[in-house]
Amino acid sequence: MIKRLGYERDIDGIQYLLQLMKLEGISCNEDLFVIVINAYRRAGLAEQALKTFYRIGEFGCKPSVKIYNHVLDALLSENKFQMINGIYNNMKRDGIELNVYTYNMLLKALCKNNRVDAARKLLAEMSYKGCIPDAVSYTTVVSSMCRLGKVEEARELSMRIKSFVPVYNALINGFCREHKMEEVFELFNEMAVEGIDPDVITYSTVINTLSETGNVELALAVLAKMFLRGCSPNFHTFTSLMKGYFIGGRLCEALDLWNRMIQEGSEPNTVAYNTLIHGLCSYGKMVEAVSVSQKMERNGVFPNETTYSTLIDGFAKAGDLVGASEIWNKMITNGCLPNVVVYTCMVDVLCRNSMLNHAHHLIENMTNGNCPPNTITFNTFIKGLCCSGKTEWAMKVLNQMRQYGCAPNVTTYNELLDGLFNSKRTREALQIVGEMEEMEIKSNLVTYNTILSGFCHAGMFKGALQIAGKLLVGGTKPDSITYNTVIYAYCKQGEVKTAIQLVDRLSNKGEGYPDVFTYTSLLWGVCNWIGVDEAVVHLDKMINEGICPNRATWNALVRGLFSKLGHLGPIHIVDNILANGKRMGISMESGLVSCIVYYLNLVATVGQPLALTLLEKAKRTSACFFLSSGTCQITHQELFGTCSAIAWLLT
């Protein structure tokens, strides 16, 4: 009767029968109490199970290791760690000899609470007391050590024991997390020497890591090895490969793999469908992604929060409020309550559509719906406010998020800094920088780049260079944005030679790769501080490196060329560029002609004859101009006929 009540989770009925048995003097054996304790565990009443355990003496039953183990299991299921420690002490006091099952639960409890050092001591105690640890014992400790980043120590521990497949899997997973693939393949070799066959978990873990890092070809090689060893891949294996194809920009191959899996009779689960939907959303293929979600339901696999949040996020990035709202409504209709990720995606799409008040109301509703916003939610809203120029409101939200118990992080401050600098509120931005230092929030590369850019736009070039120095001293590795901003600042300060040295270092030593923005800033600086002849040398170098000048590049060069048009000596440089354009990779469509004509036209008396000559040369080379409205043939009569034609060139 008690067993049946236990399966039905009728706790009141169990307690009634126990009390009745006590009153009638009916003794109870350990098996009965095991049933009762398990019933409490299934009902989530671990403390009640413990209270019942302490009363077993009243029913004529002595505690045994079996009953102790089931009590420990109940407490462990709810992570009642302090109570577990008390039970362990009681067992030692009562002289109960612990078995391997007891030790494994104690090890699990310690590891679950990140006490791996204590777990290792307990592992040693097992052996000392003659209880030989099994695969579960070692796997529990090794897995926990790897999870906490102590992979090398876990490896040392495994070398002192007889390793099992689960132990190797834990180690391989740990090294994969740290992307130490050389060590991973060493473990594969060791398994082969020991005669231990990797299982589907081993192979899938490695394939997943290789795919996530974009190394799909090696992942395919591991898959081939897997087939050769007679190990059949599962859907997780193929899903990992598909994810790798998506990351590598190989959409067609990802879809082909999916179709092959379906044709072979594989039945995708929720994770597999979510991977496909996420991949399609990342390519902006929202119609196809929605279609997959519909097919998913027809096949009896129901979307979860991840499915809906992925779709809403995809629509948010596309700025499609209607699409996001439809998915939101469908989610609610299907009885799937939105989590904080889904809410945050909706806040994002509302902000992208300038519906800031609606986004604010949604955040307020999150608390009422028992789903409080987190830091990411507030960061998303702050970004939306800053992009709309609502920096005052964004500063208020910074204080509001603290009231919700959400601590601002570096992303929060980065968004605020970007908004304040763009709004030309440099003083407030500097206050935010000071607040970050007070709060001991470490700046990252985005922070430094934002401050660098903000200082440059505010004309604070010396300060920008000081920030760049602070970045390097702090050990943060600069990227192309950092270098471009620093080169721009050097040129503005007149330190062009330093800028040239930095560009040369980027090109020659592989510390970075100069791009069109790098050279545009450099050419502007060289034209203004050294001369056009020197600028053309760097232009030639730029083109030889395979970097194509854009309209801004030509604009900087031509502006420098004709800044003092009274001295017409530099015109031979233009002739040289046009005459050798093919060799230098310059086409007349590049925008060079448009820029030159515009500047010549600014000094009509002197410049128009030169402009006409240039246009005739352009005409002979069948030149055309790329304008905002498309590619158009323009004659010199049309160009100089009206002022509107000049304005057309500048659009």
Short mmCIF file of N, CA and C in Angstrom, two decimals, residues 18-71:
data_model
loop_
_atom_site.label_atom_id
_atom_site.label_comp_id
_atom_site.label_asym_id
_atom_site.label_seq_id
_atom_site.Cartn_x
_atom_site.Cartn_y
_atom_site.Cartn_z
N LEU A 18 1.99 5.36 8.23
CA LEU A 18 3.12 5.20 9.15
C LEU A 18 2.67 5.41 10.60
N GLN A 19 1.85 6.43 10.81
CA GLN A 19 1.36 6.70 12.16
C GLN A 19 0.48 5.56 12.67
N LEU A 20 -0.33 5.02 11.76
CA LEU A 20 -1.21 3.91 12.12
C LEU A 20 -0.40 2.67 12.50
N MET A 21 0.66 2.41 11.74
CA MET A 21 1.53 1.26 12.03
C MET A 21 2.22 1.42 13.38
N LYS A 22 2.60 2.65 13.69
CA LYS A 22 3.27 2.91 14.97
C LYS A 22 2.31 2.66 16.13
N LEU A 23 1.06 3.15 15.99
CA LEU A 23 0.07 2.99 17.06
C LEU A 23 -0.29 1.53 17.28
N GLU A 24 -0.28 0.75 16.19
CA GLU A 24 -0.65 -0.66 16.29
C GLU A 24 0.55 -1.55 16.59
N GLY A 25 1.75 -0.92 16.73
CA GLY A 25 2.94 -1.67 17.10
C GLY A 25 3.48 -2.55 16.00
N ILE A 26 3.19 -2.20 14.76
CA ILE A 26 3.68 -2.98 13.63
C ILE A 26 5.10 -2.52 13.30
N SER A 27 6.06 -3.44 13.33
CA SER A 27 7.45 -3.08 13.04
C SER A 27 7.64 -2.87 11.54
N CYS A 28 8.62 -2.03 11.22
CA CYS A 28 8.91 -1.71 9.82
C CYS A 28 10.35 -2.12 9.51
N ASN A 29 10.56 -2.66 8.32
CA ASN A 29 11.93 -3.02 7.93
C ASN A 29 12.55 -1.91 7.08
N GLU A 30 13.81 -2.09 6.74
CA GLU A 30 14.53 -1.04 6.01
C GLU A 30 13.95 -0.82 4.61
N ASP A 31 13.45 -1.88 3.98
CA ASP A 31 12.90 -1.73 2.63
C ASP A 31 11.71 -0.79 2.61
N LEU A 32 10.89 -0.85 3.67
CA LEU A 32 9.74 0.03 3.75
C LEU A 32 10.18 1.48 3.85
N PHE A 33 11.20 1.73 4.69
CA PHE A 33 11.68 3.11 4.84
C PHE A 33 12.38 3.61 3.59
N VAL A 34 13.00 2.72 2.85
CA VAL A 34 13.58 3.11 1.57
C VAL A 34 12.49 3.60 0.63
N ILE A 35 11.35 2.87 0.62
CA ILE A 35 10.21 3.28 -0.23
C ILE A 35 9.70 4.65 0.19
N VAL A 36 9.57 4.86 1.51
CA VAL A 36 9.07 6.14 2.03
C VAL A 36 10.02 7.28 1.68
N ILE A 37 11.30 7.07 1.91
CA ILE A 37 12.30 8.12 1.63
C ILE A 37 12.33 8.45 0.15
N ASN A 38 12.23 7.44 -0.71
CA ASN A 38 12.21 7.70 -2.17
C ASN A 38 10.96 8.47 -2.58
N ALA A 39 9.85 8.19 -1.90
CA ALA A 39 8.61 8.93 -2.20
C ALA A 39 8.79 10.41 -1.87
N TYR A 40 9.41 10.69 -0.73
CA TYR A 40 9.69 12.09 -0.36
C TYR A 40 10.63 12.74 -1.38
N ARG A 41 11.63 11.97 -1.83
CA ARG A 41 12.58 12.53 -2.82
C ARG A 41 11.86 12.91 -4.11
N ARG A 42 11.00 12.01 -4.60
CA ARG A 42 10.28 12.30 -5.84
C ARG A 42 9.35 13.50 -5.69
N ALA A 43 8.86 13.72 -4.47
CA ALA A 43 7.96 14.84 -4.22
C ALA A 43 8.71 16.13 -3.92
N GLY A 44 10.06 16.07 -3.90
CA GLY A 44 10.86 17.26 -3.62
C GLY A 44 10.83 17.65 -2.16
N LEU A 45 10.68 16.65 -1.27
CA LEU A 45 10.59 16.91 0.17
C LEU A 45 11.75 16.24 0.90
N ALA A 46 12.96 16.67 0.55
CA ALA A 46 14.16 16.05 1.12
C ALA A 46 14.23 16.23 2.63
N GLU A 47 13.85 17.40 3.12
CA GLU A 47 13.92 17.64 4.57
C GLU A 47 12.94 16.74 5.31
N GLN A 48 11.77 16.51 4.71
CA GLN A 48 10.80 15.61 5.33
C GLN A 48 11.34 14.18 5.36
N ALA A 49 12.08 13.82 4.31
CA ALA A 49 12.71 12.50 4.28
C ALA A 49 13.72 12.36 5.42
N LEU A 50 14.46 13.44 5.69
CA LEU A 50 15.45 13.42 6.77
C LEU A 50 14.77 13.28 8.13
N LYS A 51 13.66 14.00 8.31
CA LYS A 51 12.92 13.91 9.59
C LYS A 51 12.40 12.50 9.82
N THR A 52 11.89 11.89 8.74
CA THR A 52 11.39 10.52 8.85
C THR A 52 12.53 9.56 9.18
N PHE A 53 13.70 9.80 8.59
CA PHE A 53 14.86 8.96 8.86
C PHE A 53 15.23 8.98 10.34
N TYR A 54 15.19 10.16 10.95
CA TYR A 54 15.56 10.27 12.36
C TYR A 54 14.54 9.60 13.29
N ARG A 55 13.36 9.23 12.73
CA ARG A 55 12.32 8.60 13.55
C ARG A 55 12.26 7.08 13.38
N ILE A 56 13.17 6.52 12.57
CA ILE A 56 13.02 5.10 12.26
C ILE A 56 13.18 4.22 13.50
N GLY A 57 13.89 4.74 14.52
CA GLY A 57 14.03 3.97 15.75
C GLY A 57 12.69 3.75 16.43
N GLU A 58 11.76 4.69 16.26
CA GLU A 58 10.43 4.57 16.86
C GLU A 58 9.65 3.40 16.25
N PHE A 59 10.06 2.96 15.07
CA PHE A 59 9.36 1.89 14.36
C PHE A 59 10.13 0.56 14.45
N GLY A 60 11.10 0.52 15.35
CA GLY A 60 11.84 -0.72 15.56
C GLY A 60 12.81 -1.06 14.45
N CYS A 61 13.29 -0.05 13.76
CA CYS A 61 14.21 -0.27 12.63
C CYS A 61 15.52 0.46 12.89
N LYS A 62 16.63 -0.24 12.66
CA LYS A 62 17.94 0.38 12.84
C LYS A 62 18.44 0.94 11.50
N PRO A 63 19.14 2.09 11.56
CA PRO A 63 19.67 2.65 10.30
C PRO A 63 20.76 1.76 9.72
N SER A 64 20.68 1.56 8.42
CA SER A 64 21.69 0.77 7.71
C SER A 64 22.32 1.63 6.63
N VAL A 65 23.39 1.12 6.02
CA VAL A 65 24.05 1.87 4.96
C VAL A 65 23.10 2.10 3.78
N LYS A 66 22.20 1.13 3.56
CA LYS A 66 21.24 1.26 2.46
C LYS A 66 20.30 2.44 2.69
N ILE A 67 19.77 2.55 3.92
CA ILE A 67 18.86 3.67 4.22
C ILE A 67 19.62 4.98 4.17
N TYR A 68 20.82 4.99 4.75
CA TYR A 68 21.65 6.21 4.71
C TYR A 68 21.87 6.66 3.26
N ASN A 69 22.14 5.72 2.38
CA ASN A 69 22.39 6.07 0.98
C ASN A 69 21.18 6.73 0.33
N HIS A 70 20.00 6.21 0.63
CA HIS A 70 18.80 6.79 0.03
C HIS A 70 18.49 8.17 0.61
N VAL A 71 18.79 8.36 1.88
CA VAL A 71 18.63 9.70 2.48
C VAL A 71 19.61 10.68 1.83
#
